[in-house]
Structures are given as structure tokens and as C-alpha cells.
């Protein structure tokens, strides 16, 4: 499969759907997994030699903290819990979580609190970021990556 096609036809619609429904856990997981899957497809198209896609995933995670969070969340979702020694921002699937009524400074001028549920990605250091925001940042990053190729 062509990486640009996958990015445009699968990843982008999943990220857009999450942006439209920030509290939908299914859409958050679809966006996270689609973003991470894109890297595997990109690796298949661009690989030189043998091995796995781990080096590409690590290189991209070093360039983008948001992708690192998505990568770790995707692995945790696929495996339940990550027990290896590799440093991870997300270690457990239950760190993809919905909260209601969370203060959001970005919308302070409209209302002090969101009343809708928002899916958050919690990190191992107990911080959290909205999944839709992270997915949007990674989508922008991947569009830049694909333009470099």
C-alpha cells in the first residue's frame, strides 16, 4: 500500500473524526492505531535491507514527542501493558481514558469547563494530553515526513 494513500484515505479521516467527537474512545483508538500503522506502511515502502520497523519508529519518536506518545499508546493498546526496559511515555492500555468536565484553557473565553467527555492519553509521569490534539499534531508531522521523501 502506498503511504501517501494510507495517510490521506485512512489516517486523516480517523483523526478528523476524533476531532469532531473528542469523547469517543473508539475514534481515539482508531486514530492512534491508524497513525502508528502509517509508520509500518512507510517503512515497508522505504526500507533498505532487512530488519523491522523499530529503527524508523524510534527515529520518528526522537523527532516528535507527540508521535512518541502515539507510538507508546498504540503499543500499550495492542499489548495491554508494556513491561520491557525501553522508556515509554504510556505503559498500559488503561492510560487511554475519558474524563468529563476537564478545565481547558484553550476554550476559557467560551466557558471555564468542557462538559463533554474528552479522551486523554495519560503518561507514566501522571501528565495527560487530549488525544485529538496529539493526533492532529502527529498528522501534521507525518505530512511533513512524507514531503521529505
mmCIF file of C-alpha atoms in Angstrom:
data_model
loop_
_atom_site.group_PDB
_atom_site.id
_atom_site.type_symbol
_atom_site.label_atom_id
_atom_site.label_comp_id
_atom_site.label_asym_id
_atom_site.label_seq_id
_atom_site.Cartn_x
_atom_site.Cartn_y
_atom_site.Cartn_z
ATOM 1 C CA UNK A 1 0.000 0.000 0.000
ATOM 2 C CA UNK A 2 1.213 3.493 -0.809
ATOM 3 C CA UNK A 3 1.999 5.517 2.365
ATOM 4 C CA UNK A 4 0.557 8.764 0.971
ATOM 5 C CA UNK A 5 -2.687 6.973 0.044
ATOM 6 C CA UNK A 6 -2.937 5.438 3.531
ATOM 7 C CA UNK A 7 -2.237 8.806 5.146
ATOM 8 C CA UNK A 8 -4.900 10.570 3.066
ATOM 9 C CA UNK A 9 -7.578 7.875 2.982
ATOM 10 C CA UNK A 10 -7.253 6.184 6.371
ATOM 11 C CA UNK A 11 -5.262 8.273 8.836
ATOM 12 C CA UNK A 12 -6.626 11.731 8.021
ATOM 13 C CA UNK A 13 -10.315 10.698 8.181
ATOM 14 C CA UNK A 14 -9.713 8.904 11.512
ATOM 15 C CA UNK A 15 -8.009 11.969 13.008
ATOM 16 C CA UNK A 16 -10.757 14.254 11.656
ATOM 17 C CA UNK A 17 -13.473 12.016 13.106
ATOM 18 C CA UNK A 18 -11.810 12.193 16.522
ATOM 19 C CA UNK A 19 -11.579 15.984 16.285
ATOM 20 C CA UNK A 20 -15.340 16.063 15.658
ATOM 21 C CA UNK A 21 -16.132 13.754 18.598
ATOM 22 C CA UNK A 22 -13.384 14.234 21.208
ATOM 23 C CA UNK A 23 -15.044 11.980 23.773
ATOM 24 C CA UNK A 24 -15.388 8.876 21.635
ATOM 25 C CA UNK A 25 -12.979 6.180 22.827
ATOM 26 C CA UNK A 26 -13.452 4.130 19.647
ATOM 27 C CA UNK A 27 -12.437 7.084 17.486
ATOM 28 C CA UNK A 28 -9.458 7.856 19.720
ATOM 29 C CA UNK A 29 -8.191 4.286 19.494
ATOM 30 C CA UNK A 30 -8.796 4.202 15.725
ATOM 31 C CA UNK A 31 -6.811 7.431 15.294
ATOM 32 C CA UNK A 32 -3.921 6.255 17.497
ATOM 33 C CA UNK A 33 -3.692 2.872 15.778
ATOM 34 C CA UNK A 34 -4.032 4.352 12.276
ATOM 35 C CA UNK A 35 -1.250 6.856 12.983
ATOM 36 C CA UNK A 36 1.022 4.119 14.255
ATOM 37 C CA UNK A 37 0.141 1.789 11.374
ATOM 38 C CA UNK A 38 1.188 4.508 8.930
ATOM 39 C CA UNK A 39 4.781 4.150 10.137
ATOM 40 C CA UNK A 40 4.766 0.428 9.338
ATOM 41 C CA UNK A 41 3.460 1.144 5.845
ATOM 42 C CA UNK A 42 6.027 3.905 5.388
ATOM 43 C CA UNK A 43 8.781 1.520 6.476
ATOM 44 C CA UNK A 44 7.641 -1.171 4.031
ATOM 45 C CA UNK A 45 7.861 1.310 1.169
ATOM 46 C CA UNK A 46 11.183 2.848 2.164
ATOM 47 C CA UNK A 47 13.154 0.055 3.809
ATOM 48 C CA UNK A 48 16.622 -0.787 2.665
ATOM 49 C CA UNK A 49 17.684 -4.220 3.789
ATOM 50 C CA UNK A 50 16.235 -6.477 6.435
ATOM 51 C CA UNK A 51 15.119 -5.983 9.989
ATOM 52 C CA UNK A 52 11.995 -4.494 11.448
ATOM 53 C CA UNK A 53 10.455 -1.051 11.590
ATOM 54 C CA UNK A 54 11.673 -0.318 15.126
ATOM 55 C CA UNK A 55 14.521 1.912 13.980
ATOM 56 C CA UNK A 56 12.167 4.077 11.920
ATOM 57 C CA UNK A 57 9.673 4.289 14.805
ATOM 58 C CA UNK A 58 12.456 5.325 17.189
ATOM 59 C CA UNK A 59 13.839 7.910 14.748
ATOM 60 C CA UNK A 60 10.408 9.466 14.269
ATOM 61 C CA UNK A 61 9.752 9.388 18.033
ATOM 62 C CA UNK A 62 13.018 11.279 18.539
ATOM 63 C CA UNK A 63 11.772 13.959 16.132
ATOM 64 C CA UNK A 64 8.256 14.261 17.557
ATOM 65 C CA UNK A 65 7.271 13.921 21.198
ATOM 66 C CA UNK A 66 3.642 13.698 20.067
ATOM 67 C CA UNK A 67 4.429 10.704 17.836
ATOM 68 C CA UNK A 68 6.362 9.131 20.703
ATOM 69 C CA UNK A 69 3.215 9.377 22.808
ATOM 70 C CA UNK A 70 1.089 7.889 19.998
ATOM 71 C CA UNK A 71 3.604 5.085 19.395
ATOM 72 C CA UNK A 72 3.683 4.145 23.064
ATOM 73 C CA UNK A 73 -0.117 4.357 23.395
ATOM 74 C CA UNK A 74 -0.562 2.158 20.309
ATOM 75 C CA UNK A 75 1.839 -0.462 21.669
ATOM 76 C CA UNK A 76 0.117 -0.384 25.082
ATOM 77 C CA UNK A 77 -3.290 -0.751 23.435
ATOM 78 C CA UNK A 78 -2.059 -3.719 21.392
ATOM 79 C CA UNK A 79 -0.302 -5.467 24.281
ATOM 80 C CA UNK A 80 -2.238 -4.313 27.360
ATOM 81 C CA UNK A 81 0.876 -3.429 29.340
ATOM 82 C CA UNK A 82 4.462 -2.764 28.306
ATOM 83 C CA UNK A 83 6.876 -4.417 30.726
ATOM 84 C CA UNK A 84 10.173 -4.035 28.843
ATOM 85 C CA UNK A 85 13.065 -1.810 29.847
ATOM 86 C CA UNK A 86 12.610 0.638 26.979
ATOM 87 C CA UNK A 87 11.480 4.017 28.355
ATOM 88 C CA UNK A 88 7.798 4.542 27.464
ATOM 89 C CA UNK A 89 5.509 7.517 27.934
ATOM 90 C CA UNK A 90 2.488 5.198 28.058
ATOM 91 C CA UNK A 91 2.820 1.719 29.565
ATOM 92 C CA UNK A 92 -0.778 0.492 29.995
ATOM 93 C CA UNK A 93 -3.862 0.417 27.811
ATOM 94 C CA UNK A 94 -5.909 1.996 30.601
ATOM 95 C CA UNK A 95 -3.892 5.197 30.168
ATOM 96 C CA UNK A 96 -6.169 6.000 27.227
ATOM 97 C CA UNK A 97 -9.039 7.371 29.276
ATOM 98 C CA UNK A 98 -12.111 9.630 29.105
ATOM 99 C CA UNK A 99 -12.642 12.491 31.533
ATOM 100 C CA UNK A 100 -15.645 14.798 31.743
ATOM 101 C CA UNK A 101 -15.678 18.417 32.822
ATOM 102 C CA UNK A 102 -11.947 18.949 32.412
ATOM 103 C CA UNK A 103 -10.695 22.535 32.516
ATOM 104 C CA UNK A 104 -9.455 23.568 29.089
ATOM 105 C CA UNK A 105 -7.582 26.874 28.982
ATOM 106 C CA UNK A 106 -7.914 26.977 25.183
ATOM 107 C CA UNK A 107 -11.678 27.483 25.498
ATOM 108 C CA UNK A 108 -11.655 29.675 28.595
ATOM 109 C CA UNK A 109 -13.210 32.579 26.732
ATOM 110 C CA UNK A 110 -16.240 30.422 25.808
ATOM 111 C CA UNK A 111 -16.623 28.518 29.057
ATOM 112 C CA UNK A 112 -14.481 27.635 32.010
ATOM 113 C CA UNK A 113 -15.018 23.908 31.739
ATOM 114 C CA UNK A 114 -15.747 21.414 28.988
ATOM 115 C CA UNK A 115 -18.852 19.443 29.865
ATOM 116 C CA UNK A 116 -18.293 16.821 27.185
ATOM 117 C CA UNK A 117 -16.045 13.850 27.728
ATOM 118 C CA UNK A 118 -12.599 14.144 26.199
ATOM 119 C CA UNK A 119 -10.251 11.236 25.586
ATOM 120 C CA UNK A 120 -6.857 11.816 27.140
ATOM 121 C CA UNK A 121 -3.552 9.991 26.838
ATOM 122 C CA UNK A 122 -2.003 9.782 30.291
ATOM 123 C CA UNK A 123 1.735 9.452 30.566
ATOM 124 C CA UNK A 124 3.684 7.440 33.092
ATOM 125 C CA UNK A 125 4.638 10.667 34.885
ATOM 126 C CA UNK A 126 0.907 11.330 35.500
ATOM 127 C CA UNK A 127 0.553 14.159 32.990
ATOM 128 C CA UNK A 128 -2.094 13.929 30.268
ATOM 129 C CA UNK A 129 -2.866 15.454 26.886
ATOM 130 C CA UNK A 130 -6.071 15.373 24.819
ATOM 131 C CA UNK A 131 -5.925 12.569 22.258
ATOM 132 C CA UNK A 132 -7.432 14.715 19.492
ATOM 133 C CA UNK A 133 -4.758 17.384 19.950
ATOM 134 C CA UNK A 134 -1.935 14.851 19.893
ATOM 135 C CA UNK A 135 -3.378 13.051 16.858
ATOM 136 C CA UNK A 136 -3.626 16.364 14.988
ATOM 137 C CA UNK A 137 -0.012 17.215 15.787
ATOM 138 C CA UNK A 138 1.181 13.799 14.593
ATOM 139 C CA UNK A 139 -0.841 14.103 11.382
ATOM 140 C CA UNK A 140 0.880 17.423 10.618
ATOM 141 C CA UNK A 141 4.252 15.843 11.413
ATOM 142 C CA UNK A 142 3.567 12.849 9.136
ATOM 143 C CA UNK A 143 2.580 15.142 6.276
ATOM 144 C CA UNK A 144 5.962 16.847 6.703
ATOM 145 C CA UNK A 145 7.730 13.477 6.811
ATOM 146 C CA UNK A 146 6.074 12.290 3.625
ATOM 147 C CA UNK A 147 7.016 15.518 1.837
ATOM 148 C CA UNK A 148 10.674 14.866 2.705
ATOM 149 C CA UNK A 149 10.604 11.503 0.931
#
